[in-house]
Tab-separated table of C-alpha atoms in Angstrom:
chain	number	residue	atom	x	y	z
A	24	MET	CA	-25.567	-3.628	74.935
A	25	LYS	CA	-26.803	-0.327	73.529
A	26	ASP	CA	-23.411	0.292	71.919
A	27	ARG	CA	-23.504	-3.119	70.278
A	28	THR	CA	-27.006	-2.455	68.915
A	29	ARG	CA	-25.904	0.930	67.567
A	30	TYR	CA	-22.832	-0.663	65.963
A	31	VAL	CA	-24.899	-3.361	64.237
A	32	ARG	CA	-27.340	-0.740	62.980
A	33	ILE	CA	-24.533	1.372	61.512
A	34	VAL	CA	-23.017	-1.674	59.793
A	35	ARG	CA	-26.378	-2.552	58.281
A	36	ILE	CA	-26.865	1.003	57.024
A	37	TYR	CA	-23.424	1.020	55.377
A	38	ALA	CA	-24.019	-2.443	53.892
A	39	ILE	CA	-27.360	-1.375	52.440
A	40	ALA	CA	-25.778	1.804	51.041
A	41	ALA	CA	-22.932	-0.209	49.480
A	42	ALA	CA	-25.387	-2.687	47.968
A	43	LEU	CA	-27.475	0.157	46.525
A	44	ALA	CA	-24.355	1.845	45.114
A	45	LEU	CA	-23.186	-1.433	43.600
A	46	ALA	CA	-26.613	-2.090	42.094
A	47	LEU	CA	-26.760	1.438	40.692
A	48	TYR	CA	-23.255	1.044	39.206
A	49	ALA	CA	-24.135	-2.342	37.686
A	50	TYR	CA	-27.331	-0.928	36.212
A	51	THR	CA	-25.501	2.068	34.729
A	52	GLU	CA	-22.793	-0.128	33.237
A	53	SER	CA	-25.359	-2.521	31.808
A	54	VAL	CA	-27.101	0.430	30.121
A	55	TYR	CA	-23.779	1.586	28.643
A	56	LEU	CA	-22.977	-1.977	27.522
A	57	THR	CA	-26.376	-2.341	25.888
A	58	ARG	CA	-25.937	0.937	24.056
A	59	TRP	CA	-22.419	-0.051	22.981
A	60	ARG	CA	-23.685	-3.378	21.667
A	61	GLN	CA	-26.499	-1.649	19.799
A	62	THR	CA	-24.064	0.862	18.264
A	63	ALA	CA	-21.616	-1.895	17.294
A	64	ALA	CA	-24.405	-4.004	15.791
A	65	TYR	CA	-25.715	-1.017	13.825
A	66	THR	CA	-22.214	-0.165	12.551
A	67	SER	CA	-21.563	-3.755	11.530
A	68	SER	CA	-24.931	-4.041	9.820
A	69	LEU	CA	-24.309	-0.772	7.970
A	70	ALA	CA	-20.849	-1.962	6.868
A	71	PHE	CA	-22.338	-5.173	5.488
A	72	GLU	CA	-25.110	-3.308	3.680
A	73	GLU	CA	-22.530	-0.963	2.162
A	74	THR	CA	-20.492	-3.974	1.063
A	75	VAL	CA	-23.519	-5.486	-0.673
A	76	ARG	CA	-24.399	-2.175	-2.304
A	77	ALA	CA	-20.834	-1.488	-3.474
A	78	VAL	CA	-20.263	-4.962	-4.920
A	79	ASP	CA	-23.618	-4.764	-6.673
A	80	SER	CA	-22.609	-1.393	-8.130
A	81	LEU	CA	-19.293	-2.894	-9.234
A	82	SER	CA	-21.102	-5.748	-10.946
A	83	ARG	CA	-23.414	-3.371	-12.792
A	84	SER	CA	-20.543	-1.113	-13.884
A	85	LEU	CA	-18.546	-4.046	-15.225
A	86	GLU	CA	-21.587	-5.241	-17.141
A	87	LYS	CA	-22.080	-1.756	-18.593
A	88	SER	CA	-18.493	-1.753	-19.848
A	89	LEU	CA	-19.344	-4.646	-22.168
A	90	TYR	CA	-21.758	-2.389	-24.069
A	91	ALA	CA	-19.802	0.885	-24.010
A	92	ALA	CA	-18.670	1.870	-27.505
A	93	ASP	CA	-17.156	5.366	-27.553
A	94	GLY	CA	-14.167	6.425	-25.492
A	95	ALA	CA	-16.062	8.827	-23.218
A	96	MET	CA	-18.580	6.183	-22.146
A	97	CYS	CA	-15.842	3.572	-21.651
A	98	ALA	CA	-13.929	5.940	-19.388
A	99	ARG	CA	-17.130	6.758	-17.490
A	100	VAL	CA	-18.158	3.177	-16.709
A	101	CYS	CA	-14.565	2.243	-15.833
A	102	SER	CA	-14.404	5.139	-13.372
A	103	GLU	CA	-17.684	3.924	-11.850
A	104	ALA	CA	-16.211	0.435	-11.471
A	105	TYR	CA	-13.096	1.855	-9.817
A	106	ALA	CA	-15.158	3.902	-7.349
A	107	ALA	CA	-17.354	0.894	-6.532
A	108	SER	CA	-14.370	-1.387	-5.917
A	109	CYS	CA	-12.820	1.177	-3.559
A	110	ALA	CA	-16.110	1.501	-1.684
A	111	ALA	CA	-16.456	-2.286	-1.416
A	112	GLY	CA	-12.933	-2.675	-0.075
A	113	SER	CA	-13.466	0.061	2.529
A	114	ALA	CA	-16.798	-1.413	3.629
A	115	MET	CA	-15.319	-4.897	3.984
A	116	ALA	CA	-12.545	-3.468	6.145
A	117	ALA	CA	-15.194	-2.151	8.563
A	118	LEU	CA	-16.795	-5.561	9.088
A	119	PRO	CA	-16.347	-6.920	12.637
A	120	PHE	CA	-13.769	-9.577	11.828
A	121	SER	CA	-10.296	-9.838	10.357
A	122	THR	CA	-10.676	-9.257	6.628
A	123	GLN	CA	-7.101	-10.384	5.965
A	124	GLU	CA	-8.579	-13.889	6.059
A	125	LEU	CA	-10.591	-12.930	2.978
A	126	GLU	CA	-7.439	-12.333	0.954
A	127	ASN	CA	-8.836	-13.751	-2.305
A	128	LEU	CA	-11.937	-11.567	-2.213
A	129	SER	CA	-9.954	-8.489	-1.195
A	130	ALA	CA	-7.419	-9.159	-3.945
A	131	PHE	CA	-10.245	-9.476	-6.460
A	132	LEU	CA	-11.660	-6.085	-5.476
A	133	ASN	CA	-8.255	-4.384	-5.467
A	134	ARG	CA	-7.150	-5.866	-8.785
A	135	THR	CA	-10.482	-5.116	-10.468
A	136	GLY	CA	-10.458	-1.525	-9.258
A	137	ASP	CA	-6.874	-0.941	-10.326
A	138	TYR	CA	-7.555	-2.452	-13.751
A	139	ALA	CA	-10.626	-0.238	-14.209
A	140	ARG	CA	-8.664	2.849	-13.114
A	141	THR	CA	-5.958	2.096	-15.681
A	142	LEU	CA	-8.544	1.649	-18.428
A	143	CYS	CA	-10.055	5.055	-17.632
A	144	GLY	CA	-7.108	6.735	-19.304
A	145	GLU	CA	-6.385	4.151	-21.956
A	146	SER	CA	-9.965	3.988	-23.257
A	147	ALA	CA	-10.798	7.681	-23.104
A	148	GLU	CA	-9.828	8.286	-26.748
A	149	ALA	CA	-10.428	5.115	-28.744
A	150	GLY	CA	-12.513	2.955	-26.420
A	151	LEU	CA	-11.774	-0.539	-25.166
A	152	ARG	CA	-9.778	-3.102	-27.092
A	153	PRO	CA	-11.196	-6.639	-27.614
A	154	GLU	CA	-8.841	-8.224	-25.075
A	155	GLN	CA	-9.809	-5.590	-22.502
A	156	ARG	CA	-13.511	-6.306	-23.042
A	157	GLU	CA	-12.820	-9.996	-22.608
A	158	ALA	CA	-11.033	-9.364	-19.308
A	159	LEU	CA	-13.841	-7.111	-18.093
A	160	GLY	CA	-16.350	-9.804	-19.047
A	161	GLU	CA	-14.605	-12.358	-16.849
A	162	LEU	CA	-14.391	-9.884	-13.978
A	163	SER	CA	-18.102	-9.171	-14.419
A	164	MET	CA	-18.926	-12.866	-14.046
A	165	ARG	CA	-16.959	-13.085	-10.805
A	166	ALA	CA	-18.604	-9.926	-9.474
A	167	ASP	CA	-22.074	-11.298	-10.301
A	168	GLU	CA	-21.253	-14.464	-8.384
A	169	PHE	CA	-20.018	-12.424	-5.423
A	170	VAL	CA	-23.212	-10.347	-5.409
A	171	GLU	CA	-25.425	-13.434	-5.396
A	172	VAL	CA	-23.585	-14.790	-2.360
A	173	LEU	CA	-23.891	-11.470	-0.520
A	174	LEU	CA	-27.599	-11.144	-1.313
A	175	ALA	CA	-28.224	-14.680	-0.035
A	176	LEU	CA	-26.294	-13.812	3.121
A	177	ARG	CA	-28.415	-10.706	3.613
A	178	GLU	CA	-31.599	-12.749	3.404
A	179	ASP	CA	-30.264	-15.277	5.921
A	180	LEU	CA	-29.141	-12.407	8.158
A	181	ASN	CA	-32.559	-10.793	8.095
A	182	GLY	CA	-34.209	-14.195	8.654
A	183	GLY	CA	-32.086	-14.935	11.705
A	184	HIS	CA	-30.243	-17.900	10.180
A	185	VAL	CA	-26.960	-15.978	10.206
A	186	HIS	CA	-25.770	-13.519	12.825
A	187	LEU	CA	-23.254	-10.704	12.696
A	188	ASP	CA	-19.893	-11.217	14.337
A	189	SER	CA	-18.848	-9.135	17.328
A	190	ARG	CA	-15.488	-7.806	18.446
A	191	GLU	CA	-16.618	-8.133	22.057
A	192	LYS	CA	-14.666	-10.687	24.073
A	193	ARG	CA	-17.172	-12.830	25.964
A	194	LEU	CA	-16.840	-15.866	28.157
A	195	ARG	CA	-17.135	-19.147	26.293
A	196	ASN	CA	-20.763	-20.288	25.842
A	197	VAL	CA	-22.001	-17.098	27.511
A	198	GLY	CA	-24.171	-14.811	25.439
A	199	ALA	CA	-23.336	-16.533	22.163
A	200	GLU	CA	-25.892	-16.014	19.416
A	201	PRO	CA	-27.419	-19.083	17.784
A	202	GLY	CA	-26.763	-19.922	14.157
A	203	GLU	CA	-23.760	-19.523	11.896
A	204	SER	CA	-21.732	-16.317	11.873
A	205	LEU	CA	-21.339	-14.063	8.845
A	206	ALA	CA	-17.559	-14.466	8.946
A	207	ALA	CA	-17.820	-18.265	8.771
A	208	ARG	CA	-20.081	-18.088	5.714
A	209	LEU	CA	-17.777	-15.629	3.959
A	210	LEU	CA	-14.776	-17.788	4.737
A	211	ASP	CA	-16.530	-20.776	3.173
A	212	TYR	CA	-17.118	-18.760	0.018
A	213	GLU	CA	-13.551	-17.479	0.131
A	214	ALA	CA	-12.242	-21.045	0.054
A	215	SER	CA	-14.257	-21.851	-3.092
A	216	PHE	CA	-13.774	-18.509	-4.852
A	217	ALA	CA	-12.136	-18.976	-8.270
A	218	ALA	CA	-9.857	-16.014	-8.932
A	219	PRO	CA	-9.978	-14.655	-12.501
A	220	ALA	CA	-7.078	-15.072	-14.873
A	221	GLU	CA	-4.030	-12.916	-14.275
A	222	LEU	CA	-4.353	-9.462	-15.812
A	223	HIS	CA	-1.539	-7.958	-17.863
A	224	TYR	CA	-1.822	-4.180	-17.991
A	225	ASP	CA	0.110	-1.055	-17.129
A	226	GLY	CA	-1.012	-0.839	-13.515
A	227	LEU	CA	0.000	-1.636	-9.974
A	228	TYR	CA	-1.264	-5.239	-9.959
A	229	GLY	CA	-0.423	-5.877	-13.609
A	230	LYS	CA	3.299	-5.386	-13.255
A	231	GLU	CA	5.246	-8.340	-14.605
A	232	GLU	CA	8.019	-9.714	-12.461
A	233	ARG	CA	11.313	-9.212	-14.189
A	234	PRO	CA	13.854	-12.003	-13.908
A	235	GLY	CA	17.001	-11.297	-11.975
A	236	THR	CA	19.918	-9.884	-13.928
A	237	GLY	CA	22.659	-11.322	-11.738
A	238	TYR	CA	24.293	-14.717	-11.582
A	239	LEU	CA	26.389	-14.502	-8.432
A	240	THR	CA	27.249	-17.741	-6.702
A	241	GLU	CA	26.894	-18.231	-2.948
A	242	GLU	CA	30.549	-17.369	-2.364
A	243	GLU	CA	30.403	-14.374	-4.696
A	244	MET	CA	27.358	-13.069	-2.814
A	245	ARG	CA	29.321	-13.210	0.441
A	246	GLU	CA	32.284	-11.487	-1.191
A	247	ALA	CA	30.016	-8.769	-2.587
A	248	ALA	CA	28.541	-8.159	0.869
A	249	ALA	CA	32.000	-8.016	2.446
A	250	ALA	CA	33.293	-5.589	-0.199
A	251	PHE	CA	30.204	-3.432	0.289
A	252	LEU	CA	31.079	-3.050	3.989
A	253	GLY	CA	34.820	-2.974	3.444
A	254	VAL	CA	35.474	-6.032	5.619
A	255	SER	CA	36.645	-9.574	5.021
A	256	GLY	CA	34.223	-12.381	4.221
A	257	GLU	CA	35.048	-14.175	7.493
A	258	GLU	CA	33.586	-11.265	9.471
A	259	LEU	CA	30.118	-11.824	8.008
A	260	GLU	CA	27.669	-13.990	9.926
A	261	PRO	CA	24.888	-15.684	7.878
A	262	VAL	CA	21.519	-14.837	9.409
A	263	TYR	CA	18.744	-15.830	7.021
A	264	SER	CA	18.205	-17.383	3.590
A	265	TYR	CA	15.236	-16.435	1.423
A	266	GLU	CA	13.461	-18.821	-0.910
A	267	GLY	CA	12.989	-18.076	-4.622
A	268	LEU	CA	15.027	-17.648	-7.764
A	269	GLU	CA	16.887	-14.635	-6.411
A	270	GLY	CA	18.147	-16.707	-3.489
A	271	ARG	CA	18.598	-13.708	-1.213
A	272	ARG	CA	20.908	-14.042	1.764
A	273	CYS	CA	21.062	-11.907	4.883
A	274	PHE	CA	24.408	-11.336	6.619
A	275	ARG	CA	25.319	-9.588	9.833
A	276	CYS	CA	28.492	-7.723	10.720
A	277	GLY	CA	28.354	-6.024	14.094
A	278	ASP	CA	25.356	-3.677	14.076
A	279	SER	CA	24.947	-3.906	10.294
A	280	PHE	CA	22.612	-6.214	8.367
A	281	LEU	CA	22.932	-6.761	4.618
A	282	CYS	CA	20.513	-8.373	2.173
A	283	VAL	CA	22.239	-9.747	-0.948
A	284	SER	CA	20.678	-11.261	-4.085
A	285	ARG	CA	22.164	-12.815	-7.208
A	286	SER	CA	22.449	-9.299	-8.618
A	287	GLY	CA	24.356	-7.819	-5.666
A	288	VAL	CA	23.600	-5.981	-2.434
A	289	ASP	CA	19.941	-4.961	-2.150
A	290	SER	CA	19.836	-3.289	1.229
A	291	LEU	CA	21.863	-2.357	4.301
A	292	SER	CA	20.717	-1.238	7.731
A	293	GLN	CA	22.185	-0.531	11.157
A	294	THR	CA	20.498	-1.247	14.465
A	295	ARG	CA	22.508	1.107	16.679
A	296	LEU	CA	21.061	4.350	18.037
A	297	VAL	CA	22.583	7.636	16.889
A	298	SER	CA	22.671	9.871	19.945
A	299	GLU	CA	23.971	13.183	18.575
A	300	ALA	CA	24.595	15.040	15.328
A	301	VAL	CA	28.191	16.087	14.697
A	302	LEU	CA	28.382	16.319	10.908
A	303	SER	CA	26.635	18.931	8.776
A	304	ALA	CA	24.253	18.026	5.953
A	305	GLU	CA	26.943	18.877	3.376
A	306	GLU	CA	29.487	16.609	5.056
A	307	ALA	CA	26.957	13.761	5.273
A	308	GLN	CA	26.080	14.177	1.597
A	309	ALA	CA	29.786	13.981	0.691
A	310	GLU	CA	30.091	10.738	2.697
A	311	ALA	CA	27.063	9.266	0.920
A	312	GLU	CA	28.341	10.123	-2.549
A	313	THR	CA	31.792	8.731	-1.767
A	314	PHE	CA	30.150	5.506	-0.605
A	315	LEU	CA	28.023	5.267	-3.777
A	316	ARG	CA	31.013	5.810	-6.058
A	317	ARG	CA	32.972	3.158	-4.199
A	318	ALA	CA	30.024	0.772	-4.588
A	319	GLY	CA	30.001	1.340	-8.361
A	320	TYR	CA	26.969	3.643	-8.657
A	321	THR	CA	27.652	6.557	-10.979
A	322	GLU	CA	25.667	9.155	-12.955
A	323	LEU	CA	23.399	10.013	-10.033
A	324	ASN	CA	21.617	13.226	-9.070
A	325	LEU	CA	20.292	14.162	-5.632
A	326	VAL	CA	16.501	14.540	-5.888
A	327	GLY	CA	15.424	14.668	-2.250
A	328	GLN	CA	16.605	14.628	1.351
A	329	ARG	CA	15.098	14.358	4.828
A	330	ASP	CA	16.855	15.418	8.019
A	331	GLY	CA	15.828	13.250	10.955
A	332	GLY	CA	17.966	15.139	13.468
A	333	THR	CA	20.658	12.504	13.881
A	334	VAL	CA	20.282	10.723	10.515
A	335	LEU	CA	20.208	12.334	7.060
A	336	SER	CA	18.269	10.425	4.370
A	337	LEU	CA	19.151	11.088	0.720
A	338	ASP	CA	17.424	10.010	-2.508
A	339	TYR	CA	19.495	9.741	-5.674
A	340	ALA	CA	18.020	9.266	-9.146
A	341	ARG	CA	19.888	7.752	-12.045
A	342	THR	CA	20.625	9.736	-15.199
A	343	GLU	CA	20.630	8.320	-18.729
A	344	ASP	CA	21.896	10.338	-21.711
A	345	GLY	CA	21.466	13.521	-19.703
A	346	ALA	CA	17.860	12.719	-18.716
A	347	LEU	CA	16.955	12.266	-15.066
A	348	TRP	CA	15.259	8.911	-14.406
A	349	LEU	CA	13.014	10.069	-11.562
A	350	ASP	CA	11.612	6.656	-10.604
A	351	ASN	CA	14.994	4.884	-10.671
A	352	LEU	CA	16.155	5.618	-7.144
A	353	LEU	CA	18.781	4.744	-4.573
A	354	ARG	CA	18.053	5.630	-0.960
A	355	VAL	CA	20.947	6.236	1.427
A	356	ALA	CA	20.918	7.369	5.052
A	357	VAL	CA	24.027	8.690	6.819
A	358	ALA	CA	24.540	8.708	10.600
A	359	LEU	CA	25.489	12.246	11.616
A	360	ASP	CA	27.697	11.187	14.526
A	361	ASP	CA	30.450	9.339	12.626
A	362	GLY	CA	29.406	9.592	8.951
A	363	SER	CA	28.759	5.859	8.560
A	364	ILE	CA	26.102	4.559	6.170
A	365	TYR	CA	23.090	3.984	8.398
A	366	SER	CA	20.929	2.420	5.689
A	367	PHE	CA	20.932	1.703	1.969
A	368	ASN	CA	18.090	0.515	-0.251
A	369	ALA	CA	18.132	-0.390	-3.942
A	370	ASP	CA	14.587	-1.808	-4.286
A	371	ALA	CA	13.620	0.932	-6.776
A	372	TRP	CA	16.897	0.677	-8.719
A	373	GLN	CA	16.941	-0.536	-12.338
A	374	PRO	CA	20.409	-1.295	-13.683
A	375	GLY	CA	19.463	-1.801	-17.353
A	376	GLU	CA	18.712	0.685	-20.103
A	377	SER	CA	15.301	2.344	-20.208
A	378	GLY	CA	14.793	1.910	-23.961
A	379	VAL	CA	12.966	5.235	-24.287
A	380	ARG	CA	13.289	7.741	-27.130
A	381	TRP	CA	12.371	11.370	-27.706
A	382	THR	CA	10.491	12.110	-30.936
A	383	LEU	CA	9.032	15.509	-29.994
A	384	SER	CA	10.927	18.696	-29.308
A	385	GLU	CA	10.484	20.723	-26.156
A	386	GLU	CA	8.434	23.313	-28.033
A	387	GLU	CA	6.116	20.650	-29.469
A	388	ALA	CA	5.622	19.060	-26.042
A	389	ALA	CA	4.832	22.448	-24.486
A	390	ALA	CA	1.689	22.591	-26.637
A	391	ALA	CA	0.055	20.151	-24.197
A	392	LEU	CA	0.337	22.629	-21.307
A	393	PRO	CA	-2.552	24.811	-20.127
A	394	ASP	CA	-2.523	28.318	-21.565
A	395	ASP	CA	-2.428	29.929	-18.126
A	396	PHE	CA	0.499	27.836	-16.842
A	397	ALA	CA	3.576	30.079	-16.713
A	398	TRP	CA	6.359	27.510	-16.609
A	399	ASP	CA	9.872	28.773	-15.989
A	400	ALA	CA	11.995	25.597	-16.219
A	401	ALA	CA	12.063	22.486	-18.405
A	402	ARG	CA	14.203	19.366	-18.596
A	403	ARG	CA	14.223	15.857	-20.043
A	404	VAL	CA	13.224	13.090	-17.626
A	405	ILE	CA	12.308	9.401	-17.693
A	406	LEU	CA	9.230	8.152	-15.827
A	407	THR	CA	8.292	4.592	-14.892
A	408	SER	CA	4.609	3.747	-14.566
A	409	GLU	CA	3.102	1.522	-11.879
A	410	GLY	CA	3.170	-1.333	-14.368
A	411	GLY	CA	6.890	-0.858	-15.075
A	412	ARG	CA	6.597	0.938	-18.449
A	413	ASN	CA	9.319	3.542	-19.064
A	414	SER	CA	8.437	6.792	-20.848
A	415	ALA	CA	10.525	9.663	-22.165
A	416	CYS	CA	9.016	12.928	-20.958
A	417	TYR	CA	9.599	16.635	-20.661
A	418	GLU	CA	9.168	18.137	-17.206
A	419	PHE	CA	7.763	21.672	-17.169
A	420	SER	CA	7.777	23.329	-13.754
A	421	GLY	CA	6.392	26.641	-12.609
A	422	PRO	CA	4.607	28.416	-9.741
A	423	GLY	CA	1.213	27.115	-8.665
A	424	ARG	CA	-1.832	28.955	-7.417
A	425	ASP	CA	-1.075	28.583	-3.695
A	426	ASP	CA	2.658	29.393	-3.654
A	427	GLY	CA	3.460	25.761	-4.455
A	428	ARG	CA	5.524	24.325	-7.265
A	429	VAL	CA	3.700	22.536	-10.083
A	430	ARG	CA	5.408	20.017	-12.361
A	431	LEU	CA	3.713	18.833	-15.543
A	432	TYR	CA	5.179	15.881	-17.425
A	433	VAL	CA	4.452	15.533	-21.135
A	434	ASN	CA	5.176	12.342	-23.056
A	435	ALA	CA	7.892	12.968	-25.656
A	436	VAL	CA	6.347	10.481	-28.107
A	437	ASP	CA	2.603	11.155	-28.223
A	438	GLY	CA	2.576	14.663	-26.704
A	439	LYS	CA	0.055	13.796	-23.965
A	440	GLN	CA	0.317	14.693	-20.301
A	441	GLU	CA	1.855	11.783	-18.398
A	442	ARG	CA	1.889	12.987	-14.775
A	443	ILE	CA	1.171	16.045	-12.608
A	444	THR	CA	2.813	16.729	-9.239
A	445	ILE	CA	2.359	19.648	-6.848
A	446	ASP	CA	4.928	20.405	-4.151
């Protein structure tokens, strides 16, 4: 009987100890959860406040641009607008919901910032042109509207009518905050947001789509893909058809996939794994150049390579009248086990003429270089801007300050610096 009493007492002691440990653990975890929720709420609130502040700054900068007269002030207010748009986009990305749903608002911020960045250089000398002021005026109206919506949301948020979203996964109907969420309100505005007119400028989002230059039929596209691989057309298996004017088709042959448009083969890739390297870099380069000549690509110069251990990637730039077209590239990768073409990409390839001309001599272009830049090599090159504009330039290269290689590109028409790169 005494043993039974002692046994019951021991069980009770252990049960009480377990209950106390469990209670202590639950209390500790609840404290951590509360702190995590407070930190998340503070971060989300700060991200929203930064979004409001950045969009408001963007609106003010765009409004200032309508009154800027001289080139220096135009460049200044455009740089302010670019900085504000970048800040607004970064702040929106930190909000506690998927901002890809706000694609129209994000596109507005990105396009406005890119347009302002482009105008920084274009307006620095002579100021803004009338059509640029008109475009900035329309962007300013949209930014003002966006600010008003955000300010109204902030008032509702502070008044408790709207609550911040949370990334925390909770049980349904457990711990849900009353009222409408911030994401829902922004999505409602997103659906009614009227995007401004399309902007045409020499920038990333102002690039005009060029029509396709090829007129291959369906059968000719298959034949082009087969000839590219050196197989018969019957060996190609249709995999996918893309919509659009280019009418791209994807074919498969063994481990190889080809994407073909009306202009010819756009890309090639293999899915197999390359286990070991047998060929040297020189042998792989010879295989790549033989493949390119057979495919009809001539007048190319190697401008870069990357050794991945078992695959060698090579970048070739096109030459035109002895000038290297640096942004007109073909990318080829060679498998180092058997020398086969592991991948090919012609997305950055332009088959037509550049249309550029050189009006300045090398000596005249060198006048745009800094006095303390000791360049030791020069050559003629062609550059393509983000908006697709081709420019004839002189490339002056020399040692940099930190043992790097500096390349300065001077426009061969107006004598202004076009681009600076540091290796």
